[in-house]
């Protein structure tokens, strides 16, 4: 019987694992157009504890508005801010300045989208 080299198995698994979590490069603003319900967030990909969310991100005409954000027993809407696609990533302006948040798209299809924030948080959306 032929023995399998453990290093070969690990190499194969690491190649497969990296293919599963390869980033999705956005081509244009139309790739994210529409309303996306933020279902939950996680602090890392392997985090077992998800934080349920209630807000909706609406991408329209080069702007994104975050709606229905819970706060102190009620809800508020964030005014629209500009967004852009830069090097395949989602770049969203922060209100009141020249700073921005940068998101990598981890997975995306017609009904679901997963974003990774610049600090490693994961955002899980479903299309409304």
PDB file of C-alpha atoms in Angstrom:
ATOM      1  CA  UNK A   1       0.000   0.000   0.000  1.00  0.00           C
ATOM      2  CA  UNK A   2       1.309   3.433  -0.939  1.00  0.00           C
ATOM      3  CA  UNK A   3       1.822   6.014   1.850  1.00  0.00           C
ATOM      4  CA  UNK A   4       0.586   9.587   1.424  1.00  0.00           C
ATOM      5  CA  UNK A   5       2.993  12.346   2.302  1.00  0.00           C
ATOM      6  CA  UNK A   6       1.373  14.648   4.951  1.00  0.00           C
ATOM      7  CA  UNK A   7       3.097  17.702   3.475  1.00  0.00           C
ATOM      8  CA  UNK A   8       1.459  17.014   0.108  1.00  0.00           C
ATOM      9  CA  UNK A   9      -1.960  16.741   1.764  1.00  0.00           C
ATOM     10  CA  UNK A  10      -1.464  20.033   3.634  1.00  0.00           C
ATOM     11  CA  UNK A  11      -0.307  21.781   0.469  1.00  0.00           C
ATOM     12  CA  UNK A  12      -3.367  20.524  -1.402  1.00  0.00           C
ATOM     13  CA  UNK A  13      -5.721  21.647   1.369  1.00  0.00           C
ATOM     14  CA  UNK A  14      -4.112  25.080   1.588  1.00  0.00           C
ATOM     15  CA  UNK A  15      -4.486  25.580  -2.164  1.00  0.00           C
ATOM     16  CA  UNK A  16      -8.114  24.479  -2.020  1.00  0.00           C
ATOM     17  CA  UNK A  17      -8.803  26.659   1.041  1.00  0.00           C
ATOM     18  CA  UNK A  18      -7.392  29.772  -0.595  1.00  0.00           C
ATOM     19  CA  UNK A  19      -9.502  29.179  -3.698  1.00  0.00           C
ATOM     20  CA  UNK A  20     -12.652  28.954  -1.592  1.00  0.00           C
ATOM     21  CA  UNK A  21     -12.057  32.347   0.052  1.00  0.00           C
ATOM     22  CA  UNK A  22     -10.636  34.200  -2.940  1.00  0.00           C
ATOM     23  CA  UNK A  23     -11.741  37.820  -3.127  1.00  0.00           C
ATOM     24  CA  UNK A  24     -14.246  38.888  -5.753  1.00  0.00           C
ATOM     25  CA  UNK A  25     -13.137  41.920  -7.766  1.00  0.00           C
ATOM     26  CA  UNK A  26     -15.937  44.371  -8.502  1.00  0.00           C
ATOM     27  CA  UNK A  27     -15.912  45.748 -12.040  1.00  0.00           C
ATOM     28  CA  UNK A  28     -18.263  48.728 -11.694  1.00  0.00           C
ATOM     29  CA  UNK A  29     -20.730  50.470  -9.408  1.00  0.00           C
ATOM     30  CA  UNK A  30     -23.550  48.502 -11.036  1.00  0.00           C
ATOM     31  CA  UNK A  31     -22.199  45.330  -9.400  1.00  0.00           C
ATOM     32  CA  UNK A  32     -23.600  46.473  -6.026  1.00  0.00           C
ATOM     33  CA  UNK A  33     -26.603  48.552  -7.199  1.00  0.00           C
ATOM     34  CA  UNK A  34     -29.819  48.091  -5.225  1.00  0.00           C
ATOM     35  CA  UNK A  35     -30.873  47.517  -1.637  1.00  0.00           C
ATOM     36  CA  UNK A  36     -28.911  45.060   0.506  1.00  0.00           C
ATOM     37  CA  UNK A  37     -30.187  43.984   3.941  1.00  0.00           C
ATOM     38  CA  UNK A  38     -27.345  43.553   6.405  1.00  0.00           C
ATOM     39  CA  UNK A  39     -28.229  40.282   8.151  1.00  0.00           C
ATOM     40  CA  UNK A  40     -25.329  40.043  10.603  1.00  0.00           C
ATOM     41  CA  UNK A  41     -21.650  40.819  11.151  1.00  0.00           C
ATOM     42  CA  UNK A  42     -18.754  38.796  12.554  1.00  0.00           C
ATOM     43  CA  UNK A  43     -15.419  39.929  13.953  1.00  0.00           C
ATOM     44  CA  UNK A  44     -13.606  37.268  11.903  1.00  0.00           C
ATOM     45  CA  UNK A  45     -14.419  34.614   9.351  1.00  0.00           C
ATOM     46  CA  UNK A  46     -14.215  31.838  11.988  1.00  0.00           C
ATOM     47  CA  UNK A  47     -16.045  33.755  14.730  1.00  0.00           C
ATOM     48  CA  UNK A  48     -18.905  31.611  16.031  1.00  0.00           C
ATOM     49  CA  UNK A  49     -20.821  34.544  17.491  1.00  0.00           C
ATOM     50  CA  UNK A  50     -22.659  36.605  14.875  1.00  0.00           C
ATOM     51  CA  UNK A  51     -24.073  40.045  15.679  1.00  0.00           C
ATOM     52  CA  UNK A  52     -27.566  40.427  14.227  1.00  0.00           C
ATOM     53  CA  UNK A  53     -28.150  43.650  12.308  1.00  0.00           C
ATOM     54  CA  UNK A  54     -31.245  45.505  11.137  1.00  0.00           C
ATOM     55  CA  UNK A  55     -29.927  48.094   8.683  1.00  0.00           C
ATOM     56  CA  UNK A  56     -30.213  48.201   4.903  1.00  0.00           C
ATOM     57  CA  UNK A  57     -27.578  49.624   2.564  1.00  0.00           C
ATOM     58  CA  UNK A  58     -29.033  51.215  -0.574  1.00  0.00           C
ATOM     59  CA  UNK A  59     -26.610  51.759  -3.480  1.00  0.00           C
ATOM     60  CA  UNK A  60     -28.046  54.142  -6.068  1.00  0.00           C
ATOM     61  CA  UNK A  61     -26.634  56.779  -8.458  1.00  0.00           C
ATOM     62  CA  UNK A  62     -23.085  56.614  -7.058  1.00  0.00           C
ATOM     63  CA  UNK A  63     -24.248  57.059  -3.447  1.00  0.00           C
ATOM     64  CA  UNK A  64     -24.973  54.675  -0.595  1.00  0.00           C
ATOM     65  CA  UNK A  65     -27.476  55.379   2.176  1.00  0.00           C
ATOM     66  CA  UNK A  66     -27.629  53.214   5.294  1.00  0.00           C
ATOM     67  CA  UNK A  67     -31.227  52.996   6.487  1.00  0.00           C
ATOM     68  CA  UNK A  68     -33.005  51.710   9.600  1.00  0.00           C
ATOM     69  CA  UNK A  69     -29.996  51.864  11.930  1.00  0.00           C
ATOM     70  CA  UNK A  70     -31.055  50.997  15.521  1.00  0.00           C
ATOM     71  CA  UNK A  71     -30.189  53.555  18.174  1.00  0.00           C
ATOM     72  CA  UNK A  72     -31.490  53.951  21.729  1.00  0.00           C
ATOM     73  CA  UNK A  73     -34.820  52.238  21.111  1.00  0.00           C
ATOM     74  CA  UNK A  74     -35.558  53.911  17.777  1.00  0.00           C
ATOM     75  CA  UNK A  75     -34.108  53.987  14.266  1.00  0.00           C
ATOM     76  CA  UNK A  76     -32.381  56.559  12.081  1.00  0.00           C
ATOM     77  CA  UNK A  77     -31.161  56.826   8.493  1.00  0.00           C
ATOM     78  CA  UNK A  78     -27.670  57.947   7.540  1.00  0.00           C
ATOM     79  CA  UNK A  79     -27.574  60.538   4.750  1.00  0.00           C
ATOM     80  CA  UNK A  80     -26.245  59.222   1.425  1.00  0.00           C
ATOM     81  CA  UNK A  81     -22.473  59.315   0.878  1.00  0.00           C
ATOM     82  CA  UNK A  82     -20.444  58.704  -2.263  1.00  0.00           C
ATOM     83  CA  UNK A  83     -19.054  55.290  -3.054  1.00  0.00           C
ATOM     84  CA  UNK A  84     -16.725  54.070  -5.744  1.00  0.00           C
ATOM     85  CA  UNK A  85     -15.052  50.919  -6.996  1.00  0.00           C
ATOM     86  CA  UNK A  86     -11.269  51.112  -6.750  1.00  0.00           C
ATOM     87  CA  UNK A  87      -8.993  48.182  -7.638  1.00  0.00           C
ATOM     88  CA  UNK A  88     -11.999  45.832  -7.423  1.00  0.00           C
ATOM     89  CA  UNK A  89     -12.884  46.971  -3.889  1.00  0.00           C
ATOM     90  CA  UNK A  90     -15.797  48.995  -2.528  1.00  0.00           C
ATOM     91  CA  UNK A  91     -14.721  52.422  -1.289  1.00  0.00           C
ATOM     92  CA  UNK A  92     -17.366  54.222   0.839  1.00  0.00           C
ATOM     93  CA  UNK A  93     -16.943  57.812   2.029  1.00  0.00           C
ATOM     94  CA  UNK A  94     -17.313  58.589   5.734  1.00  0.00           C
ATOM     95  CA  UNK A  95     -19.649  61.454   6.641  1.00  0.00           C
ATOM     96  CA  UNK A  96     -17.962  64.736   7.455  1.00  0.00           C
ATOM     97  CA  UNK A  97     -14.517  64.319   6.010  1.00  0.00           C
ATOM     98  CA  UNK A  98     -12.208  63.079   3.331  1.00  0.00           C
ATOM     99  CA  UNK A  99     -11.787  59.630   4.889  1.00  0.00           C
ATOM    100  CA  UNK A 100     -13.359  56.430   3.611  1.00  0.00           C
ATOM    101  CA  UNK A 101     -14.008  52.796   4.463  1.00  0.00           C
ATOM    102  CA  UNK A 102     -12.608  50.174   2.121  1.00  0.00           C
ATOM    103  CA  UNK A 103     -14.363  46.805   1.734  1.00  0.00           C
ATOM    104  CA  UNK A 104     -13.185  43.681  -0.038  1.00  0.00           C
ATOM    105  CA  UNK A 105     -15.903  41.525  -1.562  1.00  0.00           C
ATOM    106  CA  UNK A 106     -15.399  37.980  -0.277  1.00  0.00           C
ATOM    107  CA  UNK A 107     -18.437  36.406  -1.938  1.00  0.00           C
ATOM    108  CA  UNK A 108     -21.178  37.772  -4.167  1.00  0.00           C
ATOM    109  CA  UNK A 109     -24.017  36.430  -6.259  1.00  0.00           C
ATOM    110  CA  UNK A 110     -27.424  37.787  -7.269  1.00  0.00           C
ATOM    111  CA  UNK A 111     -28.910  37.273  -3.789  1.00  0.00           C
ATOM    112  CA  UNK A 112     -26.041  37.409  -1.277  1.00  0.00           C
ATOM    113  CA  UNK A 113     -22.902  39.416  -0.674  1.00  0.00           C
ATOM    114  CA  UNK A 114     -20.175  39.170   1.969  1.00  0.00           C
ATOM    115  CA  UNK A 115     -17.867  42.132   2.567  1.00  0.00           C
ATOM    116  CA  UNK A 116     -14.684  42.252   4.605  1.00  0.00           C
ATOM    117  CA  UNK A 117     -13.903  45.604   6.220  1.00  0.00           C
ATOM    118  CA  UNK A 118     -10.428  47.063   6.479  1.00  0.00           C
ATOM    119  CA  UNK A 119     -10.232  45.973  10.146  1.00  0.00           C
ATOM    120  CA  UNK A 120     -11.174  42.350   9.399  1.00  0.00           C
ATOM    121  CA  UNK A 121     -14.910  42.458  10.212  1.00  0.00           C
ATOM    122  CA  UNK A 122     -17.255  40.519   7.935  1.00  0.00           C
ATOM    123  CA  UNK A 123     -20.626  41.868   6.765  1.00  0.00           C
ATOM    124  CA  UNK A 124     -23.237  39.391   5.483  1.00  0.00           C
ATOM    125  CA  UNK A 125     -25.919  40.854   3.185  1.00  0.00           C
ATOM    126  CA  UNK A 126     -28.947  39.558   1.331  1.00  0.00           C
ATOM    127  CA  UNK A 127     -30.512  41.382  -1.630  1.00  0.00           C
ATOM    128  CA  UNK A 128     -33.870  42.990  -0.913  1.00  0.00           C
TER     129      UNK A 128
END
